[in-house]
Structures are given as C-alpha cells and as structure tokens.
Amino acid sequence: MSTPQVSRRQFLGGSAALLAMMGVGGLAGCSGGNGGSGSGVATGGIELTDTFTMISVAGNDSFDPIVGTGADKVTMHSLYDNLFMFDGEGNVEPMLVDTYEQEGNVVTATLREANFSDGNPVTADDVVYSWDMLRADPSQGPYMSNYITDVEKVDDKTVKITVVRDDTSWLNILAETIYIIPNGSYDPEANDYASTPMIGSGAYVFESVDEARTVTLKANEDYWGGAPTFKTVVVQAPVDSSTSLVALQNGEVNCVSMMAQTAVETAREDANLNVVEFEAWGQQMLGVLVGDQAFRSAIFHAINTQNIVDVVTGGAATPATQFFAKKLLGEDYDGVVTFEAYDPDLAKEELAKSETDLSQTYTITASDEAGAQCAQCIQQDLSAIGINVEVESVDTNTWSSKLMDQTLQMFINALGTDMLAVDSFIQLLFGDTSVYYYPISDEMKAKVAEMNAIPSVVERHDLVVELLNDMQVECPIVPLYDTVNYDVYTAGIEGYLPSSAGTYVYYLGKLTK
C-alpha cells in the first residue's frame, strides 16, 4: 500500500501499507480508558471517554502535506481534508467537493462550504495551490501526472480538473493523496513540518507531539462535517501485536490499525473488542531489486509459498498464483495469467545460468511482523539453492528512506494500490516515473511506456496481458499470498469504516460512542 503509504499509498501499496516493528513504549499516560469527561461504557464493558487513542502502523515523523515521506496517514487525514473520501466499502464519494461531473477528460467540481481551522473558507485558489505544490514535488509530481495533468480555477468555488485516463481512477488520487492547504502557505524552508503541521480543514487540529512521536489532536469544533464526538485523539507509534492487544484489552487504547493475524484470533474471543476484516487490494510479495534475470528467476522458483502461508497465516491464506491480488485484478484480469512457481530443481538450473555474485550475502528488508516471518522462510528456501541472505527488520519510515535512496536489495511488503487498475499498477511499479528500480529489461520498460501512451483502458488490455506474462520471465517480484487486513477496536464505538483496514485512511471525526 494506501504506498505506497513514501507513506503515500501509491508508493507503499497500502494497500500497500506498511506496518512497522518498533520498540514497546509510550502506552502509559495516553489512555483512551482513563480520564476525560462524558464517559460511557461500551457493550463489552470497557469505559469510553472523550479521548480516542490509536496505535498506528507508521510513526509521525513529519506532518508535511506535500512530501509524504515520514507522514502517518492517521494523523494526516485528521488534520487535512481531501476533495473526495472513501466510504465503508472502499468506494469514493465527495468530501470537500459538493458536486462534480465528467465530460471526457475534463472534470468540473464544485466545492462545498467549508473552512480551514483558522476560520478562512476553502476556495478554488486553495485547491489549485495544493495541486501545484504537489505537482512540483519531485517524489510525488511524476506519479500524479499519470492521472491528472492540471487543476484550474473556474470561480471561487469551482475547479476544472484535467485527467489522463478515460476511467475514474483519478477519484482515488483525490481521496488519497492531495491534502488541501491554504493558498500560499507552504514554505518548508521557513517552517519545521516535523514538529508543527500546517493549517488544514480537517476534523482535528494539532496540539502536541512528544519525543516518542506520540501525537495529540484536539477536536475542530467548527468542522464543516460537525463537531467530533471524541474531543481528543492520541496517535501512538507502532508496537508489536501482542503488546497492542494487551493495551486494547486493558482499555489503554481504543484501536490498533492492521493488527497481525497472530493476535486477531485472541481478539475475536474478547467481548470487549470488535475485529474488522477487510479483503485488501494488496498482495504480500518479495521484491527483487538486484541481480540478473536468471538470478531473479531462481528466486522466483525457489520459494515455497505454501510453507510461508502455513507459517505466517496458519494456513488461512492461499499461495499466490497471480502477480497481483485478486481484488486488484478484477474481472478483466483475474485468471488470465496464472502460474505455479515453486520448483527447486528449476531454481537451481536458473541459478547456474546467473552471473550475479553468489559469494555476497544479500539483505531482505521487512517492515512488519508478517513480512519478517515471510523473510525468514525465504531465507531458508534461498539457502537451499545457494543464495545467502540476511533478514533486516526496520520501521516504516526507514523502509521508505531506503527505497528512496535505492539501498533496498530485496524487500517484503504487501503491495497493491486500492481502487486503481492493473495497468496503472504496472505503471506505478515499472514505469519511468516509478520510485522503484526493478532491474527489468529495456524491452519491458518500452512496453510499459507504450501501454501508458494508449489513452483507452480497453485498448490497453492485450498489452497488459503481455506484460503480466513478461513478469513471469523477468521475475522482478515473487507473489506470496493475497492479504486480508485486520483492525481491532473497542466495542461500543460506532461509525468505524471497514474499508479503513484496507485503505489505511481513517475519518476519526465520524466516530461516535
């Protein structure tokens, strides 16, 4: 994810969302079950107060609404609104937009009456400025240009958006990525966005961030969508799932985002907790950013995905036989290109053709608990054919930095971009604007460019199928299994959107008790 969640989902996949393995701490003193006024008792018996405390999957290292690296989406979507938003099923509906219509490649959108937290109205100038800043950012702009080419002011409450594709994938971009900020306000040289966010129009306003990067937000009582029920929101850095589960059971926190499957069954047995299960657009996969084609092919055929599924999910998932998650493939591509990859003998034959340095120890980088377990299984599989790897577990933001610095060699992540099509995901991974650097052939890169130049999604179909088949030959990724995302929250809380577990976009101002 979400990549994302590069905490932008277009880079990280969220559903290429990334979970982080970080140290335990920061739970005490930020309890959703202690203190506050207006307390109530949830169905299961845990007291609910005016404070909602959440353990996120990423640290709040930055509040910069333009440069996504280091920004946690729980906090960002609380502070800044988008033009559109997700509903409970993951569909897109208007947010700051009131009404819109599309004619060909031109979308005309009228803004609702909404104010920033300082009381100034949200206008077309703010929308155009937010787009201009994002388009100018070297990490975000090139990807945005695959979907949107321009945003222009028509009048104070109307904007004209020029889109590239003849489908509605632009809706996802406007729900996911473009945070609306006041016209002329963005100045990263004069402001430290690591310590203080910009003004937004969201349901919450910033209060503080401590040394552990625990963020405290206060309700925006004049929010256009209505004053939030929870008057204080506390967003904590990620911890391991067992610690998170204990914190939930003790009432110290009210929600854990994307809890590891190992803790979910225990949570299901607790009457004080609700478990949300959402079929994600993501697929757990190994990305291989080093080596020649024979080396990558050897890895592709050496990995026992059934063993990984048994170890990591307890057999709950199914080994992948397609390159992207079934939910992302949709009706047009599901079942069109399939494979049975695991073949240790073939893996050894492929490795014998490789000119990659086999005396080197390569690193598999994981950024969540499930990923680390997958990596350990893969380490054994690759050792069996003569490839030495070590497993590295890092937090989300370190993973992001390594990706941007091009220092990742192999990585485990659940990649997939919610609401986007197969062709756009191929462009995201392998196109010339991609932040990934898979060592694919020039011929495959040329096909991706050719695909992207075809304006009709329907007319791209055959070339997309050809590219999916090319991926079996060049093996830049090894699909492991489709992911199901789980959120766990305190019973008695209402308004929780199931899609948040898959999109990693939360609207905390909509929660009630």
Coordinates of C-alpha atoms in Angstrom, one line a residue, residues 148-347:
I148 CA -4.1 14.3 -13.5
T149 CA -2.4 16.9 -15.7
D150 CA -3.9 20.2 -14.5
V151 CA -6.2 21.8 -11.9
E152 CA -7.6 25.2 -12.9
K153 CA -9.8 27.7 -11.1
V154 CA -13.2 28.4 -12.8
D155 CA -14.5 30.6 -10.0
D156 CA -14.1 30.8 -6.2
K157 CA -16.0 27.6 -5.6
T158 CA -15.3 25.7 -8.9
V159 CA -12.3 23.9 -10.3
K160 CA -11.6 22.2 -13.6
I161 CA -9.5 19.0 -13.4
T162 CA -7.9 17.6 -16.5
V163 CA -7.4 13.8 -16.2
V164 CA -5.3 11.5 -18.3
R165 CA -7.3 8.2 -18.3
D166 CA -10.8 7.5 -19.6
D167 CA -11.8 5.8 -16.3
T168 CA -12.4 7.1 -12.8
S169 CA -9.1 6.2 -11.2
W170 CA -8.5 9.9 -10.7
L171 CA -11.1 9.7 -7.9
N172 CA -8.8 7.6 -5.8
I173 CA -5.9 10.1 -6.2
L174 CA -8.1 12.9 -5.0
A175 CA -9.3 10.8 -2.0
E176 CA -5.9 9.5 -1.1
T177 CA -3.1 12.0 -1.9
I178 CA -3.9 15.6 -2.4
Y179 CA -4.4 17.3 1.0
I180 CA -5.9 20.7 0.7
I181 CA -3.9 23.5 2.3
P182 CA -4.3 27.4 2.3
N183 CA -3.2 29.2 -0.8
G184 CA 0.4 30.5 -0.5
S185 CA 1.0 28.8 2.9
Y186 CA 3.6 26.1 2.1
D187 CA 7.2 27.1 3.0
P188 CA 9.3 24.1 4.1
E189 CA 12.4 26.3 4.4
A190 CA 10.8 28.7 6.9
N191 CA 8.7 26.1 8.8
D192 CA 9.6 22.9 10.6
Y193 CA 6.9 20.5 9.5
A194 CA 8.4 17.7 11.6
S195 CA 7.3 19.5 14.7
T196 CA 4.3 21.5 13.7
P197 CA 1.7 20.8 10.9
M198 CA 0.2 23.4 8.6
I199 CA -3.4 24.6 8.9
G200 CA -5.9 22.2 7.5
S201 CA -9.7 21.9 7.2
G202 CA -9.8 18.5 9.0
A203 CA -11.9 17.3 11.9
Y204 CA -8.9 17.8 14.3
V205 CA -6.3 20.4 15.0
F206 CA -2.8 19.8 16.2
E207 CA -1.9 20.1 19.9
S208 CA 1.4 18.4 20.5
V209 CA 4.0 15.8 19.6
D210 CA 6.3 14.3 22.2
E211 CA 9.8 12.7 22.0
A212 CA 8.2 9.3 21.3
R213 CA 6.4 10.9 18.4
T214 CA 3.0 10.4 20.1
V215 CA 0.7 13.0 18.6
T216 CA -2.2 14.6 20.5
L217 CA -5.0 16.2 18.5
K218 CA -8.0 18.3 19.6
A219 CA -11.4 18.4 18.0
N220 CA -12.2 21.1 15.5
E221 CA -15.5 22.2 17.0
D222 CA -16.3 24.2 13.9
Y223 CA -15.7 21.4 11.5
W224 CA -17.9 21.5 8.4
G225 CA -18.9 17.9 9.0
G226 CA -20.0 18.5 12.5
A227 CA -18.1 18.7 15.8
P228 CA -16.3 15.3 16.5
T229 CA -17.6 13.1 19.3
F230 CA -14.1 12.3 20.6
K231 CA -12.7 15.6 21.8
T232 CA -9.1 14.3 22.0
V233 CA -7.3 11.9 19.7
V234 CA -3.9 10.4 20.6
V235 CA -1.9 8.6 17.9
Q236 CA 0.9 6.4 19.0
A237 CA 3.8 4.9 17.2
P238 CA 3.5 1.2 16.2
V239 CA 4.4 -1.6 18.6
D240 CA 4.3 -5.4 18.3
S241 CA 0.9 -7.0 18.1
S242 CA 1.0 -8.8 21.4
T243 CA 1.7 -5.5 23.2
S244 CA -1.0 -3.8 21.2
L245 CA -3.5 -6.5 22.1
V246 CA -2.8 -6.2 25.8
A247 CA -3.2 -2.4 25.5
L248 CA -6.6 -2.9 23.9
Q249 CA -7.8 -5.4 26.4
N250 CA -6.7 -3.1 29.3
G251 CA -8.6 -0.1 27.8
E252 CA -5.3 1.8 27.3
V253 CA -6.0 2.2 23.6
N254 CA -9.2 2.1 21.5
C255 CA -7.9 0.9 18.2
V256 CA -5.0 -0.9 16.6
S257 CA -4.5 -0.5 12.9
M258 CA -3.8 -3.5 10.8
M259 CA -3.1 -6.0 13.6
A260 CA -1.0 -9.0 12.7
Q261 CA -3.1 -12.1 12.1
T262 CA -1.3 -13.9 15.0
A263 CA -3.2 -11.7 17.5
V264 CA -6.5 -11.5 15.7
E265 CA -8.0 -14.8 16.9
T266 CA -7.4 -13.9 20.5
A267 CA -9.0 -10.5 19.9
R268 CA -12.1 -12.2 18.4
E269 CA -12.6 -14.1 21.6
D270 CA -12.7 -10.9 23.7
A271 CA -16.3 -9.5 24.0
N272 CA -14.8 -6.0 24.7
L273 CA -13.3 -5.9 21.2
N274 CA -14.5 -5.7 17.6
V275 CA -12.5 -7.1 14.8
V276 CA -12.8 -5.7 11.3
E277 CA -11.7 -8.0 8.4
F278 CA -11.3 -6.4 5.0
E279 CA -10.2 -8.1 1.8
A280 CA -7.3 -5.9 0.6
W281 CA -6.1 -4.8 -2.7
G282 CA -2.6 -5.8 -1.6
Q283 CA -0.5 -8.9 -2.0
Q284 CA 2.3 -10.0 0.2
M285 CA 5.3 -10.2 -2.1
L286 CA 9.1 -10.3 -2.3
G287 CA 10.5 -7.5 -4.4
V288 CA 13.9 -8.3 -6.0
L289 CA 15.9 -5.2 -6.9
V290 CA 19.2 -6.8 -7.6
G291 CA 20.7 -9.5 -9.9
D292 CA 20.3 -10.6 -13.4
Q293 CA 17.3 -12.2 -14.9
A294 CA 18.5 -15.8 -14.2
F295 CA 19.2 -14.9 -10.5
R296 CA 15.7 -13.4 -10.1
S297 CA 14.1 -16.4 -11.9
A298 CA 16.0 -18.8 -9.5
I299 CA 14.5 -16.9 -6.5
F300 CA 11.0 -17.0 -8.1
H301 CA 11.1 -20.8 -8.4
A302 CA 12.9 -21.4 -5.1
I303 CA 10.3 -20.1 -2.7
N304 CA 7.8 -22.5 -1.1
T305 CA 4.8 -20.2 -0.8
Q306 CA 2.6 -22.9 0.8
N307 CA 5.1 -23.1 3.6
I308 CA 5.0 -19.4 4.0
V309 CA 1.2 -19.4 4.1
D310 CA 1.2 -22.1 6.8
V311 CA 3.8 -20.4 8.9
V312 CA 2.7 -16.8 8.7
T313 CA -1.1 -17.1 8.3
G314 CA -1.7 -20.5 9.9
G315 CA -3.0 -21.7 6.6
A316 CA -5.7 -19.1 6.4
A317 CA -4.4 -17.6 3.1
T318 CA -3.8 -19.3 -0.3
P319 CA -0.5 -19.3 -2.1
A320 CA -0.5 -16.7 -4.9
T321 CA -0.8 -18.0 -8.5
Q322 CA -1.2 -14.5 -10.0
F323 CA 1.0 -11.4 -9.9
F324 CA -1.4 -9.1 -8.2
A325 CA -4.2 -9.5 -5.6
K326 CA -7.5 -10.8 -7.0
K327 CA -9.3 -7.7 -5.8
L328 CA -6.9 -5.5 -7.8
L329 CA -7.1 -7.8 -10.9
G330 CA -10.9 -7.5 -11.1
E331 CA -13.0 -9.3 -13.6
D332 CA -10.9 -8.2 -16.6
Y333 CA -7.6 -9.8 -15.5
D334 CA -8.4 -12.4 -12.8
G335 CA -7.3 -15.8 -14.0
V336 CA -5.9 -14.5 -17.3
V337 CA -2.2 -15.1 -16.4
T338 CA -1.5 -17.7 -13.8
F339 CA 1.5 -19.8 -12.7
E340 CA 2.8 -22.4 -10.3
A341 CA 6.1 -21.0 -9.4
Y342 CA 7.7 -23.4 -6.8
D343 CA 10.2 -25.7 -8.5
P344 CA 13.5 -26.1 -6.6
D345 CA 15.1 -28.1 -9.4
L346 CA 14.3 -25.4 -11.9
A347 CA 15.5 -22.8 -9.5

